[in-house]
Amino acid sequence: MGDQPMVIMSEESQRTSGDDAQSMNITAGKAVAEAARTTLGPKGMDKMLVGSAGNVVVTNDGVTILKEMEIDHPAANMIVEVAETQEEEVSDGTTSAVVIGGDLLSQAEDLLEQDVHPTSIEQGYRQASEKAKQLLEEIAIDVDANDTDTLEQIAATAMTGKGAENAKDRLAELVVGAVTSVADDTGVDTDNIKVETLVGGAIEDSELIDGVVVDKERVSDSMPYFAEDASVAVIDDSLEVAETEIDTDVNVTNPDQLEEFLDREQKQLREMVDEIVDTGADVVFVQDGIDDLAQQYLADAGILAARRTKSSDAEQIARATGAQIVGNVSDIETDDLGFAGSVAQQDVGGSQQLVIEDVEDAASVTLLLRGGTEHVVDEVERAISDSLGVVRITLEDGKALPGGGAPEAQLALELRQFADSVGGREQLAVEAFADALETIPRTLAENGGLDPIDSLVELRSQHDAGTATAGLNVTTGDVIDMDEAGVVEPLRVKTQAIGSATEAAVMLLRIDDVIAAGDLKGGQVNAGDDDDAGGPPAGGPGGMGGGMGGMGGGMGGMM
Ligand code: ADP
Ligand code: MG
């Protein structure tokens, strides 16, 4: 062994250790939360996100914002993952989860400055999180599957602050109608709810249609426009003769040859259609094109056919009717067909569409969402997806909580009492956890243009006095009973948000060494951090992250 130091990392690698690593990660995590927090609650602002290809998304939806930001700082990404998990598991509460996570980090930063060891913070946070879960279960109310009023309140609460806000009562009715009609003993399969959007008309014109609606007309006017007791084929293929076969195989030199060639093409199309006719199909959804001649043959056989069916539609039709999607038309058999009591072309929201009803396998419904412009409809669709999810979860668990910051305020109160029994350094962490939860009502107040201190003081005093359901009316600034106000959320949305925010914060705190194979700084998020709000965005390859940073600051300034 010589005197040479052992080199274990390549020259390009970057290493940040100890306090530096910790503070870098905390800053990145907090920055993400800061970018999302102005959108929280009914009075939250929207963000306009401009992608690298110039595509524009206007949204209030936490997870959509964070995904579109294309954050590539590894620590910041762990907070983004909290939002993604929240979305996958419970559909709603993504902003809350990220805001709580960010504040747990910022509280931890203070504790670290007071020389509380990360392990004590971790233990305190974990105990607080467990306790919080238990307390939430205690204050949750039971929701019966037939309790349409409460379900509609839950559906509406999930839509507040989104573009759907104005029509939320109408949409809540449709959402609850949709979820309850696909619910059965085994649970709720929201895949049986097709969400179809239509630009034009008002949001209030949205409707719930029994069955699967496919935005297609029959491919030829000589086909029937409806079929009863219909056998339905779904084919992921075309009813055309491939171009290449024509170009390469034939060298036409005289009229006879042309005739022969056309005969051959005709024969191939005939065979394809015969394959279908032989199965006894009444209706055919084809994912690719249908040749004019094939259309004619199908019409002659009395078959209703649609071409260029979107693959998501094809899957929905197959699910609903029990059809097997056939990849190659020559393989089709009677067994592959599904069944529907009726398939009809009819006017849906002003355009001709195919409506498939009385299907074989499952109850299937279509939520037809309307709105003035593409952006409006897209945002309504995101709100509806949250809303469908929370109603499903409530039906599954049968448990709900008041919203408007009520549960967080109640938890803060009870966790502070619990902290005394914890003792030691961990006690400080439990108290910090309680403070972090209060960020939710504080942010709701801030975003509503209210004085956050006044709001918190009033909220605390009502909870002290025993009103566990006291929350914020963000319009008037009054503290009111959230159950009476009809602001209700599923229990699982809160437990999941608190649980995953804790996990992410703890994970980041435990890291004392960051070793990166490339340049870390490039992707750093700079989302309106307190010190330099509105300052020049961090440049580098994470351009989107940097751009949004400036925006986060700007939005904050508008409040
Ligand atoms: P998230 O992505 O966390 O769901 P939202 O922007 O949807 O973020 O805001 C959710 C928060 O807004 C919850 O704390 C919820 O209780 C609260 N909230 C929703 N509707 C109301 C209302 N009408 N009044 C007061 N608070 C509300
Ligand atoms: Mg929400």
PDB file of N, CA and C in Angstrom, residues 325-374:
ATOM      1  N   ILE A 325     -61.317  -7.797 -26.823  1.00  0.00           N
ATOM      2  CA  ILE A 325     -60.778  -7.009 -27.930  1.00  0.00           C
ATOM      3  C   ILE A 325     -59.961  -7.941 -28.824  1.00  0.00           C
ATOM      4  N   VAL A 326     -60.323  -7.941 -30.128  1.00  0.00           N
ATOM      5  CA  VAL A 326     -59.657  -8.851 -31.055  1.00  0.00           C
ATOM      6  C   VAL A 326     -58.579  -8.083 -31.816  1.00  0.00           C
ATOM      7  N   GLY A 327     -57.354  -8.584 -31.801  1.00  0.00           N
ATOM      8  CA  GLY A 327     -56.243  -7.865 -32.401  1.00  0.00           C
ATOM      9  C   GLY A 327     -56.167  -8.046 -33.908  1.00  0.00           C
ATOM     10  N   ASN A 328     -56.696  -9.140 -34.399  1.00  0.00           N
ATOM     11  CA  ASN A 328     -56.597  -9.436 -35.814  1.00  0.00           C
ATOM     12  C   ASN A 328     -57.959  -9.928 -36.289  1.00  0.00           C
ATOM     13  N   VAL A 329     -58.513  -9.206 -37.252  1.00  0.00           N
ATOM     14  CA  VAL A 329     -59.906  -9.478 -37.619  1.00  0.00           C
ATOM     15  C   VAL A 329     -60.112 -10.924 -38.083  1.00  0.00           C
ATOM     16  N   SER A 330     -59.078 -11.537 -38.649  1.00  0.00           N
ATOM     17  CA  SER A 330     -59.261 -12.905 -39.144  1.00  0.00           C
ATOM     18  C   SER A 330     -59.374 -13.916 -37.995  1.00  0.00           C
ATOM     19  N   ASP A 331     -59.047 -13.465 -36.762  1.00  0.00           N
ATOM     20  CA  ASP A 331     -59.148 -14.383 -35.611  1.00  0.00           C
ATOM     21  C   ASP A 331     -60.483 -14.297 -34.883  1.00  0.00           C
ATOM     22  N   ILE A 332     -61.374 -13.393 -35.332  1.00  0.00           N
ATOM     23  CA  ILE A 332     -62.571 -13.133 -34.523  1.00  0.00           C
ATOM     24  C   ILE A 332     -63.512 -14.345 -34.446  1.00  0.00           C
ATOM     25  N   GLU A 333     -64.043 -14.573 -33.238  1.00  0.00           N
ATOM     26  CA  GLU A 333     -64.990 -15.675 -33.051  1.00  0.00           C
ATOM     27  C   GLU A 333     -66.190 -15.188 -32.245  1.00  0.00           C
ATOM     28  N   THR A 334     -67.248 -15.955 -32.289  1.00  0.00           N
ATOM     29  CA  THR A 334     -68.476 -15.560 -31.588  1.00  0.00           C
ATOM     30  C   THR A 334     -68.230 -15.318 -30.094  1.00  0.00           C
ATOM     31  N   ASP A 335     -67.347 -16.132 -29.532  1.00  0.00           N
ATOM     32  CA  ASP A 335     -67.026 -16.000 -28.107  1.00  0.00           C
ATOM     33  C   ASP A 335     -66.464 -14.632 -27.737  1.00  0.00           C
ATOM     34  N   ASP A 336     -65.885 -13.946 -28.717  1.00  0.00           N
ATOM     35  CA  ASP A 336     -65.263 -12.648 -28.440  1.00  0.00           C
ATOM     36  C   ASP A 336     -66.284 -11.524 -28.298  1.00  0.00           C
ATOM     37  N   LEU A 337     -67.520 -11.795 -28.709  1.00  0.00           N
ATOM     38  CA  LEU A 337     -68.508 -10.714 -28.718  1.00  0.00           C
ATOM     39  C   LEU A 337     -69.051 -10.411 -27.329  1.00  0.00           C
ATOM     40  N   GLY A 338     -69.377  -9.141 -27.132  1.00  0.00           N
ATOM     41  CA  GLY A 338     -70.037  -8.732 -25.891  1.00  0.00           C
ATOM     42  C   GLY A 338     -71.509  -8.499 -26.174  1.00  0.00           C
ATOM     43  N   PHE A 339     -72.217  -7.999 -25.162  1.00  0.00           N
ATOM     44  CA  PHE A 339     -73.650  -7.816 -25.339  1.00  0.00           C
ATOM     45  C   PHE A 339     -74.128  -6.506 -24.748  1.00  0.00           C
ATOM     46  N   ALA A 340     -75.055  -5.860 -25.449  1.00  0.00           N
ATOM     47  CA  ALA A 340     -75.705  -4.658 -24.908  1.00  0.00           C
ATOM     48  C   ALA A 340     -77.180  -4.682 -25.295  1.00  0.00           C
ATOM     49  N   GLY A 341     -78.040  -4.298 -24.374  1.00  0.00           N
ATOM     50  CA  GLY A 341     -79.480  -4.259 -24.651  1.00  0.00           C
ATOM     51  C   GLY A 341     -79.795  -3.288 -25.771  1.00  0.00           C
ATOM     52  N   SER A 342     -78.986  -2.216 -25.838  1.00  0.00           N
ATOM     53  CA  SER A 342     -79.220  -1.256 -26.905  1.00  0.00           C
ATOM     54  C   SER A 342     -77.961  -0.460 -27.246  1.00  0.00           C
ATOM     55  N   VAL A 343     -77.747  -0.281 -28.530  1.00  0.00           N
ATOM     56  CA  VAL A 343     -76.684   0.608 -28.995  1.00  0.00           C
ATOM     57  C   VAL A 343     -77.361   1.561 -29.966  1.00  0.00           C
ATOM     58  N   ALA A 344     -77.260   2.861 -29.705  1.00  0.00           N
ATOM     59  CA  ALA A 344     -77.977   3.780 -30.576  1.00  0.00           C
ATOM     60  C   ALA A 344     -77.202   5.068 -30.797  1.00  0.00           C
ATOM     61  N   GLN A 345     -77.292   5.566 -32.009  1.00  0.00           N
ATOM     62  CA  GLN A 345     -76.719   6.873 -32.278  1.00  0.00           C
ATOM     63  C   GLN A 345     -77.756   7.913 -31.920  1.00  0.00           C
ATOM     64  N   GLN A 346     -77.387   8.830 -31.043  1.00  0.00           N
ATOM     65  CA  GLN A 346     -78.360   9.848 -30.641  1.00  0.00           C
ATOM     66  C   GLN A 346     -77.673  11.157 -30.281  1.00  0.00           C
ATOM     67  N   ASP A 347     -78.468  12.173 -30.107  1.00  0.00           N
ATOM     68  CA  ASP A 347     -77.914  13.473 -29.769  1.00  0.00           C
ATOM     69  C   ASP A 347     -77.469  13.491 -28.308  1.00  0.00           C
ATOM     70  N   VAL A 348     -76.196  13.758 -28.100  1.00  0.00           N
ATOM     71  CA  VAL A 348     -75.699  13.897 -26.736  1.00  0.00           C
ATOM     72  C   VAL A 348     -75.016  15.253 -26.652  1.00  0.00           C
ATOM     73  N   GLY A 349     -75.594  16.141 -25.869  1.00  0.00           N
ATOM     74  CA  GLY A 349     -75.012  17.464 -25.706  1.00  0.00           C
ATOM     75  C   GLY A 349     -74.770  18.173 -27.029  1.00  0.00           C
ATOM     76  N   GLY A 350     -75.662  17.988 -27.994  1.00  0.00           N
ATOM     77  CA  GLY A 350     -75.556  18.735 -29.240  1.00  0.00           C
ATOM     78  C   GLY A 350     -74.776  18.054 -30.343  1.00  0.00           C
ATOM     79  N   SER A 351     -74.210  16.883 -30.085  1.00  0.00           N
ATOM     80  CA  SER A 351     -73.559  16.192 -31.189  1.00  0.00           C
ATOM     81  C   SER A 351     -73.996  14.732 -31.205  1.00  0.00           C
ATOM     82  N   GLN A 352     -73.903  14.137 -32.378  1.00  0.00           N
ATOM     83  CA  GLN A 352     -74.335  12.753 -32.529  1.00  0.00           C
ATOM     84  C   GLN A 352     -73.288  11.810 -31.939  1.00  0.00           C
ATOM     85  N   GLN A 353     -73.708  10.959 -31.020  1.00  0.00           N
ATOM     86  CA  GLN A 353     -72.766  10.025 -30.410  1.00  0.00           C
ATOM     87  C   GLN A 353     -73.431   8.662 -30.271  1.00  0.00           C
ATOM     88  N   LEU A 354     -72.605   7.648 -30.068  1.00  0.00           N
ATOM     89  CA  LEU A 354     -73.142   6.305 -29.886  1.00  0.00           C
ATOM     90  C   LEU A 354     -73.295   6.009 -28.399  1.00  0.00           C
ATOM     91  N   VAL A 355     -74.487   5.615 -28.005  1.00  0.00           N
ATOM     92  CA  VAL A 355     -74.754   5.330 -26.593  1.00  0.00           C
ATOM     93  C   VAL A 355     -75.050   3.840 -26.436  1.00  0.00           C
ATOM     94  N   ILE A 356     -74.260   3.211 -25.566  1.00  0.00           N
ATOM     95  CA  ILE A 356     -74.405   1.767 -25.345  1.00  0.00           C
ATOM     96  C   ILE A 356     -75.042   1.565 -23.974  1.00  0.00           C
ATOM     97  N   GLU A 357     -76.217   0.958 -23.945  1.00  0.00           N
ATOM     98  CA  GLU A 357     -76.928   0.814 -22.665  1.00  0.00           C
ATOM     99  C   GLU A 357     -77.262  -0.636 -22.352  1.00  0.00           C
ATOM    100  N   ASP A 358     -77.704  -0.853 -21.115  1.00  0.00           N
ATOM    101  CA  ASP A 358     -78.103  -2.194 -20.651  1.00  0.00           C
ATOM    102  C   ASP A 358     -77.024  -3.217 -20.962  1.00  0.00           C
ATOM    103  N   VAL A 359     -75.858  -2.955 -20.423  1.00  0.00           N
ATOM    104  CA  VAL A 359     -74.735  -3.812 -20.788  1.00  0.00           C
ATOM    105  C   VAL A 359     -74.675  -5.068 -19.939  1.00  0.00           C
ATOM    106  N   GLU A 360     -73.957  -6.031 -20.466  1.00  0.00           N
ATOM    107  CA  GLU A 360     -73.840  -7.356 -19.898  1.00  0.00           C
ATOM    108  C   GLU A 360     -73.201  -7.380 -18.516  1.00  0.00           C
ATOM    109  N   ASP A 361     -71.971  -6.866 -18.435  1.00  0.00           N
ATOM    110  CA  ASP A 361     -71.143  -7.193 -17.287  1.00  0.00           C
ATOM    111  C   ASP A 361     -71.382  -6.353 -16.045  1.00  0.00           C
ATOM    112  N   ALA A 362     -71.275  -5.074 -16.200  1.00  0.00           N
ATOM    113  CA  ALA A 362     -71.324  -4.235 -15.012  1.00  0.00           C
ATOM    114  C   ALA A 362     -72.217  -3.050 -15.293  1.00  0.00           C
ATOM    115  N   ALA A 363     -72.598  -2.393 -14.231  1.00  0.00           N
ATOM    116  CA  ALA A 363     -73.293  -1.138 -14.417  1.00  0.00           C
ATOM    117  C   ALA A 363     -72.247  -0.152 -14.917  1.00  0.00           C
ATOM    118  N   SER A 364     -72.488   0.460 -16.041  1.00  0.00           N
ATOM    119  CA  SER A 364     -71.540   1.430 -16.565  1.00  0.00           C
ATOM    120  C   SER A 364     -72.259   2.743 -16.807  1.00  0.00           C
ATOM    121  N   VAL A 365     -71.644   3.823 -16.403  1.00  0.00           N
ATOM    122  CA  VAL A 365     -72.249   5.120 -16.644  1.00  0.00           C
ATOM    123  C   VAL A 365     -71.220   6.056 -17.251  1.00  0.00           C
ATOM    124  N   THR A 366     -71.707   7.097 -17.901  1.00  0.00           N
ATOM    125  CA  THR A 366     -70.821   8.090 -18.475  1.00  0.00           C
ATOM    126  C   THR A 366     -71.174   9.457 -17.897  1.00  0.00           C
ATOM    127  N   LEU A 367     -70.151  10.119 -17.398  1.00  0.00           N
ATOM    128  CA  LEU A 367     -70.327  11.486 -16.929  1.00  0.00           C
ATOM    129  C   LEU A 367     -69.916  12.384 -18.079  1.00  0.00           C
ATOM    130  N   LEU A 368     -70.872  13.105 -18.596  1.00  0.00           N
ATOM    131  CA  LEU A 368     -70.562  13.984 -19.718  1.00  0.00           C
ATOM    132  C   LEU A 368     -70.330  15.391 -19.172  1.00  0.00           C
ATOM    133  N   LEU A 369     -69.083  15.826 -19.204  1.00  0.00           N
ATOM    134  CA  LEU A 369     -68.729  17.124 -18.637  1.00  0.00           C
ATOM    135  C   LEU A 369     -68.660  18.168 -19.723  1.00  0.00           C
ATOM    136  N   ARG A 370     -69.284  19.313 -19.437  1.00  0.00           N
ATOM    137  CA  ARG A 370     -69.254  20.374 -20.443  1.00  0.00           C
ATOM    138  C   ARG A 370     -68.689  21.635 -19.840  1.00  0.00           C
ATOM    139  N   GLY A 371     -68.192  22.490 -20.714  1.00  0.00           N
ATOM    140  CA  GLY A 371     -67.635  23.750 -20.257  1.00  0.00           C
ATOM    141  C   GLY A 371     -67.281  24.582 -21.474  1.00  0.00           C
ATOM    142  N   GLY A 372     -67.167  25.901 -21.250  1.00  0.00           N
ATOM    143  CA  GLY A 372     -67.003  26.831 -22.349  1.00  0.00           C
ATOM    144  C   GLY A 372     -65.755  26.631 -23.202  1.00  0.00           C
ATOM    145  N   THR A 373     -64.633  26.321 -22.569  1.00  0.00           N
ATOM    146  CA  THR A 373     -63.402  26.176 -23.346  1.00  0.00           C
ATOM    147  C   THR A 373     -62.658  24.927 -22.912  1.00  0.00           C
ATOM    148  N   GLU A 374     -61.673  24.573 -23.704  1.00  0.00           N
ATOM    149  CA  GLU A 374     -60.838  23.409 -23.436  1.00  0.00           C
ATOM    150  C   GLU A 374     -60.245  23.462 -22.015  1.00  0.00           C
TER     151      GLU A 374
END
